[in-house]
Coordinates of C-alpha atoms and ligand atoms in Angstrom, one line a residue:
V1 CA 0.1 -0.1 0.1
E2 CA 2.9 2.3 0.8
H3 CA 4.4 1.8 -2.1
Q4 CA 1.2 2.2 -4.1
I5 CA 0.7 5.8 -2.3
N6 CA 4.0 6.8 -2.9
K7 CA 3.6 5.9 -6.4
S8 CA 0.4 8.1 -6.7
A9 CA 2.4 10.8 -4.9
R10 CA 5.0 11.1 -7.3
A11 CA 2.5 11.0 -10.0
D12 CA 0.5 13.9 -8.7
L13 CA 3.9 15.8 -8.3
Q14 CA 4.9 14.9 -11.8
S15 CA 1.9 16.1 -13.2
E16 CA 2.1 19.4 -11.2
A17 CA 5.4 20.0 -12.0
V18 CA 4.5 19.6 -15.7
A19 CA 1.3 22.2 -15.1
F20 CA 3.6 24.9 -13.1
T21 CA 6.7 24.8 -15.7
A22 CA 3.6 25.1 -18.5
N23 CA 2.8 28.1 -16.9
Y24 CA 5.9 29.5 -15.9
S25 CA 7.3 29.1 -20.2
T26 CA 3.7 31.1 -20.8
D27 CA 4.1 33.9 -18.3
A28 CA 8.3 34.2 -18.8
A29 CA 7.9 35.0 -22.3
E30 CA 6.2 38.3 -22.2
V31 CA 8.2 39.2 -19.3
Y32 CA 11.3 38.7 -21.2
Y33 CA 10.1 40.0 -24.5
N34 CA 9.4 43.5 -22.4
S35 CA 12.6 43.1 -20.6
S36 CA 14.4 42.3 -23.9
L37 CA 13.0 45.2 -25.3
A38 CA 13.6 48.0 -23.0
A39 CA 17.4 46.6 -22.7
W40 CA 17.3 47.0 -26.9
N41 CA 15.5 50.6 -26.6
Y42 CA 18.5 51.8 -24.3
Q43 CA 21.3 50.6 -26.2
T44 CA 20.2 51.7 -29.1
G45 CA 19.3 54.8 -27.7
I46 CA 21.3 55.8 -24.9
S47 CA 19.5 58.4 -22.5
E48 CA 18.0 59.2 -18.8
E49 CA 14.8 58.1 -19.9
N50 CA 15.6 55.1 -21.6
L51 CA 17.7 54.1 -18.8
N52 CA 14.9 54.5 -16.2
A53 CA 12.5 52.6 -18.5
M54 CA 15.1 49.9 -18.9
N55 CA 15.6 49.7 -15.1
A56 CA 11.6 50.0 -14.5
E57 CA 11.2 46.9 -16.7
N58 CA 13.9 45.3 -14.9
V59 CA 12.6 45.7 -11.4
K60 CA 8.9 44.1 -12.9
S61 CA 11.1 41.0 -14.6
A62 CA 12.8 40.5 -10.9
A63 CA 9.5 40.2 -9.3
F64 CA 8.3 37.6 -11.7
T65 CA 11.5 36.1 -11.2
K66 CA 11.0 35.9 -7.4
M67 CA 7.2 35.1 -7.5
Y68 CA 7.9 31.9 -9.8
G69 CA 11.0 31.1 -7.8
E70 CA 9.6 30.9 -4.5
Q71 CA 6.9 29.1 -5.3
A72 CA 9.1 26.7 -7.0
K73 CA 10.8 26.2 -3.6
A74 CA 7.9 26.0 -1.7
E75 CA 6.2 23.2 -4.0
F76 CA 8.9 21.2 -5.0
P77 CA 11.5 21.4 -2.5
D78 CA 12.8 17.8 -3.5
T79 CA 13.0 17.9 -7.4
S80 CA 15.0 14.4 -7.8
K81 CA 12.0 12.1 -8.3
L82 CA 10.7 14.5 -11.3
E83 CA 11.3 13.6 -14.8
E84 CA 14.6 14.9 -16.3
S85 CA 12.9 18.0 -18.1
E86 CA 10.6 19.2 -15.0
R87 CA 13.7 18.5 -12.9
R88 CA 16.4 20.7 -15.0
Q89 CA 13.3 23.5 -15.4
I90 CA 12.5 24.0 -11.7
D91 CA 16.1 23.7 -10.9
S92 CA 16.6 26.9 -12.9
I93 CA 13.6 28.4 -11.9
K94 CA 14.7 28.3 -8.5
I95 CA 17.6 30.3 -9.1
L96 CA 16.8 34.3 -8.4
G97 CA 19.8 35.9 -9.1
T98 CA 19.2 39.7 -8.6
A99 CA 15.6 39.2 -8.1
N100 CA 17.0 38.4 -4.2
L101 CA 18.2 41.7 -3.7
N102 CA 15.5 44.3 -2.1
E103 CA 14.2 47.5 -4.4
A104 CA 16.9 49.8 -2.8
D105 CA 19.8 47.3 -3.7
L106 CA 18.2 46.1 -7.0
N107 CA 17.7 49.8 -7.8
Q108 CA 21.5 50.6 -7.0
Y109 CA 22.6 47.3 -9.1
N110 CA 20.6 48.4 -11.9
D111 CA 22.5 52.5 -11.6
L112 CA 25.5 50.8 -11.0
T113 CA 25.4 48.4 -14.4
G114 CA 23.7 50.8 -16.6
G115 CA 26.3 53.8 -15.8
M116 CA 29.5 51.7 -15.9
E117 CA 27.8 50.5 -19.3
A118 CA 27.0 54.4 -20.4
T119 CA 30.7 55.2 -19.1
Y120 CA 32.5 52.6 -21.5
S121 CA 29.7 53.6 -24.5
T122 CA 30.6 56.8 -24.5
A123 CA 34.3 57.2 -23.5
T124 CA 36.3 59.4 -26.0
V125 CA 40.3 60.3 -26.0
T126 CA 41.2 63.7 -27.2
M127 CA 44.4 63.2 -29.0
P128 CA 47.3 66.0 -29.0
D129 CA 46.3 67.6 -32.3
G130 CA 42.6 68.3 -30.7
R131 CA 40.7 65.1 -32.5
V132 CA 38.3 63.6 -30.1
L133 CA 38.3 60.1 -30.9
N134 CA 35.6 57.6 -29.7
L135 CA 36.2 54.1 -29.7
D136 CA 34.2 52.3 -32.1
P137 CA 35.4 53.0 -34.9
D138 CA 37.6 55.8 -34.5
L139 CA 40.2 54.3 -31.8
T140 CA 39.6 50.6 -33.1
A141 CA 41.0 51.7 -36.5
L142 CA 43.9 53.5 -34.9
M143 CA 44.8 50.6 -32.9
A144 CA 44.4 48.4 -36.0
T145 CA 46.3 50.5 -38.5
S146 CA 48.7 53.1 -36.8
R147 CA 52.7 51.7 -36.6
D148 CA 53.6 55.3 -34.6
Y149 CA 54.8 53.8 -31.3
N150 CA 53.8 57.2 -29.3
E151 CA 50.6 57.7 -31.5
L152 CA 49.3 53.9 -30.0
K153 CA 51.0 54.7 -26.8
Y154 CA 48.9 58.2 -26.3
A155 CA 45.7 56.3 -27.7
W156 CA 46.3 53.4 -25.4
K157 CA 46.9 55.4 -22.4
G158 CA 44.0 57.8 -22.8
W159 CA 41.2 55.0 -23.4
Y160 CA 42.7 53.1 -20.1
E161 CA 42.2 56.5 -18.4
A162 CA 39.0 57.5 -20.1
A163 CA 36.8 54.0 -19.8
G164 CA 38.6 52.3 -16.7
R165 CA 39.2 54.8 -13.9
P166 CA 36.0 56.5 -13.7
I167 CA 34.3 53.0 -13.0
R168 CA 36.7 51.7 -10.3
D169 CA 34.5 52.5 -6.9
D170 CA 31.5 51.4 -9.0
Y171 CA 33.0 48.4 -10.1
E172 CA 33.5 47.5 -6.2
S173 CA 30.1 48.2 -4.9
F174 CA 28.7 46.0 -7.5
V175 CA 30.6 43.3 -6.6
T176 CA 29.0 43.3 -3.3
L177 CA 25.5 43.5 -4.6
S178 CA 26.5 41.0 -6.9
N179 CA 27.4 38.7 -4.4
K180 CA 24.7 39.4 -2.0
A181 CA 22.3 38.0 -4.7
S182 CA 24.7 34.9 -5.1
V183 CA 25.0 33.9 -1.5
A184 CA 21.2 34.0 -1.4
D185 CA 20.8 31.7 -4.0
G186 CA 23.7 29.2 -2.0
F187 CA 26.9 30.0 -3.8
A188 CA 29.7 31.0 -2.3
D189 CA 29.9 34.1 -5.0
T190 CA 28.6 35.1 -8.3
G191 CA 32.2 33.6 -9.7
E192 CA 30.7 30.2 -8.0
Y193 CA 27.4 30.8 -9.7
W194 CA 28.5 31.7 -13.2
R195 CA 30.7 28.5 -13.4
S196 CA 27.9 26.3 -12.3
W197 CA 26.5 26.8 -15.8
Y198 CA 29.2 24.5 -17.0
E199 CA 27.6 21.2 -14.8
M200 CA 30.8 20.7 -13.8
N201 CA 30.6 19.7 -10.0
G202 CA 33.5 22.4 -9.7
Q203 CA 35.5 21.2 -12.1
L204 CA 35.6 23.9 -14.4
E205 CA 38.8 26.0 -13.4
A206 CA 40.5 23.0 -13.4
T207 CA 39.5 21.9 -17.0
V208 CA 40.1 25.0 -18.7
D209 CA 43.7 25.2 -17.0
A210 CA 44.3 21.5 -18.2
L211 CA 43.3 22.9 -22.0
W212 CA 45.7 25.8 -21.5
A213 CA 48.4 24.1 -20.5
E214 CA 47.9 21.9 -23.6
L215 CA 48.0 24.9 -25.6
Q216 CA 50.5 27.3 -23.8
P217 CA 53.4 25.7 -26.0
L218 CA 51.9 27.0 -29.0
Y219 CA 50.9 30.3 -28.4
T220 CA 54.5 30.9 -26.6
E221 CA 56.2 29.9 -30.3
L222 CA 53.7 32.4 -32.0
H223 CA 54.3 35.0 -29.1
A224 CA 58.2 34.7 -29.7
Y225 CA 57.8 35.0 -33.6
V226 CA 55.5 37.8 -33.1
R227 CA 58.1 39.9 -30.9
R228 CA 61.0 38.9 -33.1
K229 CA 58.9 40.5 -35.9
L230 CA 58.2 44.1 -34.0
Y231 CA 61.6 44.0 -32.8
E232 CA 62.6 44.2 -36.4
K233 CA 60.0 47.4 -36.6
Y234 CA 60.3 48.8 -33.6
G235 CA 63.9 48.4 -32.4
S236 CA 65.5 47.1 -29.1
N237 CA 64.5 50.4 -27.3
Y238 CA 60.8 49.2 -27.4
I239 CA 61.2 45.3 -27.9
N240 CA 63.2 43.2 -25.6
L241 CA 63.6 39.5 -27.2
K242 CA 63.1 37.9 -23.4
A243 CA 60.8 40.0 -22.3
P244 CA 56.8 40.5 -22.7
I245 CA 55.6 42.3 -25.5
P246 CA 54.0 46.2 -24.9
A247 CA 50.5 45.8 -24.7
H248 CA 49.8 48.7 -27.5
L249 CA 51.5 47.2 -30.5
L250 CA 49.4 44.1 -31.4
G251 CA 46.6 45.9 -33.6
N252 CA 44.1 45.6 -30.7
M253 CA 43.1 47.6 -27.6
W254 CA 43.1 44.9 -25.5
A255 CA 46.3 43.0 -27.4
Q256 CA 43.4 39.9 -27.3
Q257 CA 43.8 39.2 -30.9
W258 CA 46.8 40.5 -33.4
G259 CA 45.4 40.1 -36.7
N260 CA 45.3 43.8 -37.7
I261 CA 49.2 43.3 -37.7
Y262 CA 49.5 40.6 -39.8
D263 CA 51.3 42.6 -42.4
L264 CA 54.0 43.3 -40.1
V265 CA 54.8 39.1 -39.6
E266 CA 53.5 38.2 -42.9
P267 CA 56.0 35.0 -43.7
Y268 CA 56.1 35.1 -47.7
S269 CA 55.1 38.1 -49.3
G270 CA 53.7 37.9 -52.6
K271 CA 50.9 35.5 -52.3
T272 CA 47.5 36.1 -52.9
G273 CA 46.0 37.8 -49.9
V274 CA 44.1 36.2 -47.0
D275 CA 41.8 39.6 -46.4
A276 CA 38.9 39.7 -48.4
T277 CA 38.5 43.7 -47.4
P278 CA 39.9 45.3 -50.5
A279 CA 37.5 42.9 -52.6
M280 CA 34.3 44.0 -50.0
Q281 CA 35.3 47.4 -50.8
S282 CA 36.0 47.2 -54.7
Q283 CA 32.9 45.5 -55.2
G284 CA 30.8 47.8 -53.5
Y285 CA 29.8 45.6 -50.1
D286 CA 27.5 47.8 -47.7
A287 CA 26.3 46.2 -44.2
M288 CA 23.2 44.7 -45.8
K289 CA 25.4 42.4 -48.4
M290 CA 27.6 41.1 -45.8
F291 CA 24.6 40.2 -43.7
K292 CA 22.9 38.8 -46.7
T293 CA 26.3 37.0 -47.1
S294 CA 26.0 35.2 -44.3
E295 CA 22.6 34.1 -44.2
E296 CA 23.2 32.3 -47.2
F297 CA 26.1 30.4 -45.8
F298 CA 23.9 29.6 -43.0
V299 CA 21.2 28.4 -45.7
S300 CA 23.3 26.7 -47.9
L301 CA 23.5 24.0 -44.9
G302 CA 20.0 23.4 -44.5
L303 CA 19.8 25.9 -41.6
D304 CA 17.0 28.3 -40.5
K305 CA 17.0 31.9 -42.9
M306 CA 16.3 35.1 -40.7
T307 CA 12.9 36.0 -39.8
D308 CA 11.0 38.8 -41.7
E309 CA 11.2 40.7 -37.8
F310 CA 15.0 40.0 -38.3
W311 CA 15.5 42.2 -41.4
A312 CA 13.1 44.9 -39.8
N313 CA 14.0 45.4 -36.2
T314 CA 18.0 44.7 -36.9
M315 CA 20.6 47.9 -36.3
F316 CA 22.9 47.4 -39.1
V317 CA 24.7 50.6 -38.8
K318 CA 25.7 53.2 -36.0
P319 CA 23.0 55.6 -35.9
T320 CA 24.1 59.2 -36.7
D321 CA 21.7 61.3 -34.7
R322 CA 22.0 59.3 -30.9
D323 CA 24.6 57.3 -28.5
V324 CA 24.5 53.7 -28.9
V325 CA 26.1 50.8 -27.5
C326 CA 28.4 49.8 -30.6
H327 CA 29.8 46.7 -29.1
A328 CA 28.0 43.9 -31.7
S329 CA 25.2 42.0 -30.1
A330 CA 22.7 39.3 -30.7
W331 CA 19.6 39.0 -29.2
D332 CA 16.6 37.0 -28.5
F333 CA 13.0 38.7 -27.7
Y334 CA 11.7 35.0 -26.7
N335 CA 8.5 34.8 -28.8
K336 CA 9.8 32.6 -31.3
V337 CA 10.0 35.5 -34.7
D338 CA 11.4 38.4 -32.8
F339 CA 15.8 38.1 -33.1
R340 CA 18.0 41.0 -34.0
I341 CA 21.6 41.9 -34.4
K342 CA 23.1 45.5 -33.0
M343 CA 26.1 46.4 -35.0
C344 CA 28.1 49.3 -36.0
T345 CA 28.9 47.4 -39.2
V346 CA 32.0 48.7 -40.8
V347 CA 32.9 47.0 -44.4
N348 CA 35.6 44.8 -44.0
M349 CA 37.0 41.4 -43.1
E350 CA 37.1 41.7 -39.6
D351 CA 33.2 42.5 -39.6
L352 CA 32.2 39.9 -41.8
I353 CA 33.7 37.5 -39.3
T354 CA 31.6 39.3 -36.7
I355 CA 28.5 38.9 -38.7
H356 CA 28.9 35.4 -38.7
H357 CA 29.4 35.1 -35.0
E358 CA 26.4 37.3 -34.2
M359 CA 24.2 35.1 -37.1
G360 CA 25.6 32.2 -35.1
H361 CA 23.5 33.3 -31.7
I362 CA 20.7 33.9 -34.3
Q363 CA 20.4 30.4 -35.6
Y364 CA 20.5 28.8 -32.2
Y365 CA 18.1 31.3 -30.7
Q366 CA 15.9 29.7 -33.8
Q367 CA 16.8 26.3 -33.6
Y368 CA 15.9 25.9 -29.8
K369 CA 12.9 28.4 -30.2
D370 CA 10.4 25.7 -29.4
Q371 CA 12.2 24.7 -26.2
P372 CA 10.6 25.8 -22.9
I373 CA 12.0 28.9 -21.7
P374 CA 14.6 27.6 -18.9
F375 CA 16.1 25.8 -22.2
R376 CA 16.5 28.5 -24.5
G377 CA 20.3 28.7 -24.0
G378 CA 23.5 27.4 -25.1
A379 CA 24.7 23.9 -24.2
N380 CA 26.4 25.7 -22.0
P381 CA 27.3 29.2 -22.8
G382 CA 30.7 28.4 -24.7
F383 CA 28.8 26.5 -27.2
H384 CA 26.4 29.3 -28.0
E385 CA 30.0 31.4 -28.7
A386 CA 31.2 28.8 -30.7
V387 CA 28.3 28.2 -33.1
G388 CA 29.2 31.3 -35.8
D389 CA 32.5 30.9 -35.1
T390 CA 32.4 27.2 -36.6
L391 CA 30.6 28.6 -40.0
A392 CA 33.7 30.9 -40.1
L393 CA 36.0 29.1 -40.3
S394 CA 35.0 27.5 -43.2
V395 CA 34.1 30.8 -44.9
S396 CA 37.7 32.2 -44.1
T397 CA 39.3 29.5 -45.9
P398 CA 41.1 31.2 -49.2
K399 CA 38.8 28.6 -51.2
H400 CA 35.4 29.7 -50.1
L401 CA 36.3 33.3 -50.4
N402 CA 37.3 32.8 -54.0
K403 CA 34.4 30.6 -54.6
I404 CA 32.3 33.9 -53.6
G405 CA 34.5 36.2 -55.5
L406 CA 36.2 37.9 -52.6
L407 CA 39.7 36.3 -53.4
D408 CA 41.0 36.6 -57.2
E409 CA 42.7 33.4 -57.2
V410 CA 43.7 30.8 -54.9
E411 CA 47.4 29.3 -54.4
E412 CA 47.6 25.6 -53.7
D413 CA 51.1 25.7 -52.4
D414 CA 52.7 25.3 -48.9
E415 CA 53.6 29.0 -48.6
A416 CA 50.6 30.6 -49.3
D417 CA 49.2 27.9 -46.4
I418 CA 51.6 29.0 -43.8
N419 CA 50.8 32.7 -44.5
Y420 CA 46.9 31.5 -44.0
L421 CA 47.5 29.5 -40.8
L422 CA 49.1 32.1 -39.6
S423 CA 46.5 34.9 -39.9
Q424 CA 44.3 32.3 -38.5
A425 CA 46.5 31.7 -35.4
M426 CA 46.9 35.7 -34.9
D427 CA 43.0 35.6 -34.1
K428 CA 42.6 32.2 -32.7
I429 CA 45.9 31.3 -30.8
A430 CA 46.6 34.7 -29.5
F431 CA 43.0 34.7 -28.0
L432 CA 43.4 31.6 -25.5
P433 CA 45.2 33.7 -22.5
F434 CA 42.9 36.8 -22.8
G435 CA 39.9 34.2 -22.9
L436 CA 41.4 32.4 -19.8
M437 CA 42.8 35.3 -18.0
I438 CA 39.1 37.9 -17.8
D439 CA 37.1 35.5 -15.8
K440 CA 40.7 34.3 -13.7
W441 CA 40.8 38.0 -12.8
R442 CA 37.3 38.6 -12.1
W443 CA 36.5 35.0 -10.2
S444 CA 39.4 36.1 -8.0
V445 CA 37.4 39.5 -7.4
F446 CA 34.1 38.0 -6.7
S447 CA 35.7 35.2 -4.3
G448 CA 37.5 38.0 -2.2
D449 CA 40.8 37.0 -3.2
T450 CA 41.5 40.7 -5.2
P451 CA 40.1 43.2 -3.2
K452 CA 40.1 46.7 -4.9
A453 CA 43.6 47.7 -3.6
K454 CA 44.5 44.9 -5.8
Y455 CA 42.3 44.7 -8.9
Q456 CA 44.8 46.7 -10.9
E457 CA 48.1 44.5 -9.8
K458 CA 46.0 41.1 -10.1
W459 CA 45.1 42.2 -13.9
D460 CA 48.8 43.2 -14.4
Q461 CA 50.3 40.0 -13.3
L462 CA 47.6 37.8 -15.1
R463 CA 48.6 39.6 -18.1
K464 CA 52.4 39.0 -17.6
D465 CA 52.0 35.7 -16.6
L466 CA 49.5 34.3 -19.3
Q467 CA 49.6 36.8 -22.0
G468 CA 53.3 37.8 -21.9
I469 CA 51.7 41.6 -22.1
T470 CA 53.2 44.7 -20.6
P471 CA 51.7 47.9 -20.8
P472 CA 53.6 50.3 -22.1
V473 CA 53.2 53.1 -19.2
E474 CA 53.4 52.7 -15.6
R475 CA 50.0 51.5 -13.8
D476 CA 48.9 53.1 -10.7
G477 CA 47.3 50.5 -8.5
T478 CA 45.5 53.4 -6.6
T479 CA 43.7 55.0 -10.0
D480 CA 44.2 52.7 -12.9
F481 CA 41.5 49.9 -13.6
D482 CA 42.7 48.5 -16.8
P483 CA 39.6 45.8 -16.6
G484 CA 37.0 48.5 -16.6
A485 CA 38.3 49.5 -20.1
K486 CA 37.2 46.1 -21.7
Y487 CA 33.8 45.8 -22.5
H488 CA 32.8 42.8 -20.7
V489 CA 33.7 44.4 -17.3
P490 CA 31.2 46.9 -17.0
A491 CA 28.5 45.3 -19.1
N492 CA 29.0 42.6 -16.6
T493 CA 29.2 39.5 -19.3
P494 CA 31.1 36.8 -18.5
Y495 CA 34.1 35.4 -20.7
I496 CA 35.2 32.0 -19.6
R497 CA 32.6 31.0 -22.7
Y498 CA 34.9 32.4 -25.1
F499 CA 38.1 30.4 -24.2
V500 CA 35.5 27.5 -24.4
S501 CA 34.3 28.5 -27.4
F502 CA 37.9 28.7 -29.3
V503 CA 38.5 25.2 -28.3
V504 CA 35.3 23.5 -29.1
Q505 CA 34.5 25.2 -32.4
F506 CA 37.5 23.2 -33.9
Q507 CA 35.6 20.1 -32.6
F508 CA 32.3 21.3 -34.4
Y509 CA 34.3 22.4 -37.4
Q510 CA 35.9 18.9 -37.5
S511 CA 32.9 17.0 -37.1
M512 CA 31.4 18.8 -39.8
C513 CA 34.0 18.5 -42.2
N514 CA 34.1 14.6 -41.7
A515 CA 30.3 14.6 -42.3
S516 CA 30.7 16.7 -45.1
G517 CA 33.0 14.3 -46.8
H518 CA 35.8 16.4 -46.7
Q519 CA 39.4 15.1 -47.4
G520 CA 42.8 16.4 -46.6
P521 CA 44.3 18.6 -44.5
L522 CA 41.3 19.9 -41.9
Y523 CA 42.6 23.6 -42.5
K524 CA 41.4 23.6 -45.8
C525 CA 37.8 22.8 -45.3
D526 CA 35.2 24.2 -46.5
F527 CA 31.8 22.6 -45.8
Y528 CA 29.6 25.4 -47.7
Q529 CA 26.1 23.8 -49.1
S530 CA 27.1 20.4 -47.3
K531 CA 23.3 19.4 -45.8
E532 CA 25.1 16.9 -43.5
A533 CA 27.3 19.4 -42.2
G534 CA 24.6 21.7 -41.2
A535 CA 22.4 18.5 -40.2
K536 CA 25.4 17.8 -37.6
L537 CA 25.2 20.9 -36.1
Q538 CA 21.5 21.5 -36.3
K539 CA 21.3 18.2 -34.1
M540 CA 23.1 19.8 -31.6
L541 CA 21.5 23.3 -31.7
E542 CA 17.8 22.1 -31.2
L543 CA 18.4 20.9 -27.9
G544 CA 19.2 24.4 -26.2
S545 CA 20.0 23.7 -22.5
S546 CA 17.5 20.9 -22.1
K547 CA 20.3 18.5 -21.6
P548 CA 23.7 18.7 -19.8
W549 CA 26.3 20.2 -22.6
Q550 CA 28.4 16.5 -22.5
F551 CA 25.4 15.1 -23.9
A552 CA 25.2 17.6 -26.5
M553 CA 29.0 17.3 -27.7
N554 CA 28.5 13.9 -27.6
E555 CA 25.8 14.6 -30.6
I556 CA 27.9 16.4 -32.6
T557 CA 31.2 14.8 -32.0
G558 CA 30.8 11.6 -30.7
S559 CA 32.8 12.1 -27.7
A560 CA 31.5 14.0 -24.6
D561 CA 34.8 16.1 -23.9
M562 CA 36.5 19.2 -24.3
S563 CA 39.8 18.4 -26.4
T564 CA 42.3 20.7 -27.9
L565 CA 43.3 18.0 -30.2
A566 CA 41.2 19.0 -33.2
L567 CA 42.6 22.8 -33.0
Q568 CA 46.1 21.1 -32.4
E569 CA 45.3 19.2 -35.8
Y570 CA 44.4 22.3 -37.2
F571 CA 47.1 24.6 -36.9
S572 CA 49.9 21.5 -36.9
P573 CA 51.6 22.6 -40.1
L574 CA 52.0 26.0 -38.4
T575 CA 53.1 24.6 -35.6
A576 CA 56.2 22.7 -36.8
W577 CA 57.0 25.8 -38.9
L578 CA 57.1 28.4 -36.1
K579 CA 59.3 26.2 -33.8
Q580 CA 61.6 26.1 -36.9
K581 CA 61.5 29.8 -37.4
N582 CA 61.9 30.6 -34.0
L583 CA 65.2 28.3 -34.1
E584 CA 66.8 29.8 -37.2
N585 CA 66.1 33.8 -35.1
G586 CA 67.9 31.9 -32.1
D587 CA 64.6 33.3 -30.2
T588 CA 63.7 31.5 -27.0
P589 CA 59.9 31.3 -26.4
G590 CA 58.5 32.7 -23.2
W591 CA 59.6 35.6 -21.2
T592 CA 62.2 35.7 -18.4
D593 CA 62.6 39.5 -18.2
M594 CA 59.8 39.9 -16.0
D595 CA 60.5 43.6 -15.2
W596 CA 61.4 44.6 -18.2
R597 CA 59.6 47.9 -19.2
P598 CA 59.8 49.9 -22.7
Ligands
D0W1 C1 22.2 40.1 -25.4 C2 23.5 39.9 -25.4 O1 24.5 40.0 -25.0 N1 23.9 38.8 -26.5 C3 25.1 38.1 -26.6 C4 24.8 36.4 -27.0 C5 24.1 35.7 -26.3 O2 25.1 35.5 -25.0 O3 23.2 35.4 -26.6 C6 26.1 38.8 -27.3 O4 25.8 39.1 -28.6 N2 27.3 39.1 -26.9 C7 28.1 40.3 -27.5 C8 29.1 39.8 -27.8 C9 29.9 40.3 -29.1 C10 31.4 40.1 -29.5 C11 32.5 39.9 -28.5 O5 32.2 40.6 -27.1 N3 33.3 39.0 -28.5 C12 35.0 39.0 -27.7 C13 35.5 37.6 -28.0 C14 35.4 37.3 -29.3 C15 35.8 37.7 -30.0 C16 36.1 37.5 -31.5 C17 35.5 36.3 -31.7 O6 35.4 36.3 -33.3 C18 34.6 35.9 -30.9 C19 34.3 36.0 -29.1 C20 35.5 40.4 -27.7 O7 35.2 41.3 -28.4 O8 36.4 40.4 -26.7 C21 31.9 41.1 -30.5 C22 32.4 40.7 -31.5 C23 32.0 39.0 -31.4 C24 31.5 38.6 -30.6 C25 28.8 38.1 -28.6 O9 28.8 38.2 -29.8 O10 29.5 37.2 -27.7
ZN2 ZN1 28.8 36.0 -28.8

């Protein structure tokens, strides 16, 4: 009898859970639509009025989250006996996040995050000649194209002071409130909450450290080769062949990707270029043409085209009449049709790649749009970041660029291949330590290991140890706040997802290449128009976060683990070439003169 009672009680609980989660998804769709729209309106029209409207919607969605979360905790204290789907949904609904905060704290939290994002998005640098430069597109272009040591140094120093310093105190206040919310959910701090999304029983940091240990040798070889080339360009006053590289010479404000100084490092000149920018500009490409080109690639794999709402509501270029958050982003409005990208598009190869990245998010949103709301996310956040980049690996091949008329001819020779692989490494390998260090820094801040007095010191130590990068000018730990000058810190967007993405995107690419029947070196694979490759990806995308990511990984690659083998195979010809080159140059990879300054 007792068994029967337990059985029927379980059946009742299960059917209650099905009803509860169904109601949640219906109500959440509307609340999430309203808060997404308010955030969209603020980011595409920065103003006091839109900030207040966004915060008002945020208060409403917090009340909604709190109401359902407390109901879930009251009605389903133990979810272990429920079916997997209801168990996972209810466990997620129970986490309130900032909805744990009282009204005063939540208003302060919203003002702090909104204000930090506004500071970042409106900061400018006044150059010695009086030019007032914004980040996007002005300083981005200067850091990419200037080869004047002192002009670069001035712009670098000016940006870090204009964007980082003003939010140092606000960031400390933000951390306190963020941790208060995470502790109320039962986490030690916000860092532990963010790591929980990877469902790795506290092993995420150990896992990414192990992946980095496998890739660090390749990074130090690339670092040594690029340092040698910068030495030839800027001379021994500014480059020490046994020391870290000054941070402002890598073609990017954060030295996170080095593709913009490819011209300084090109191994074999006179080969067909790897950059489609000239062809795009001479063929009169505009933002719309770039977006249509990207959509056509997704459709060629049998994936979805963009919706009418996408084309009607997307912000393609920077408006001239108002301040906007130019940092590119993709948006899900949770109503199965309204998906948007916000981007201040510039006609060049870098932005064509970025468009594929953002469209990768949109494709994922569309593929899981029929999942319940709690499952409308990536299998883990790194998967969401990897979709667009995986397709971009195929688009970037000289063979594909030639196929779509953006490269006049393809040379099938080893030297052209090394040029291509080095160009790819300048974005993909260079990025790895940066992708690791942002959240290494943030996790140490949330945990309390790094108090405000050590914010700058911890950042500089990670920059030096992981990236082999040193600031071009002295830093002052009591006023400087360099982390605040990188979008994701004031915008409070987690970052380890990009490190994970830069590893798994090669696993996805390899698997899709195999499905497409590709023969030959991995880096030459273009799975354009392969429905088999598209089907493999789609099987993973439509799951959303309904299953642990290990299950999704197994769906697409046949193994459940993150692995650097695909990345290492992709770059293997370059790895050998770099080792040989560094030997010839008499350069020792690594940086031992830790205290050297330019
Ligand atoms: C509403 C909302 O926030 N939506 C999320 C998406 C979601 O969560 O659903 C979103 O759009 N986030 C914005 C962010 C933008 C970019 C970025 O910040 N990139 C990193 C690192 C990097 C660099 C090169 C690269 O090839 C891949 C990654 C950086 O620039 O440092 C800028 C250009 C590329 C991607 C993004 O798209 O990830
Ligand atoms: Zn992304």
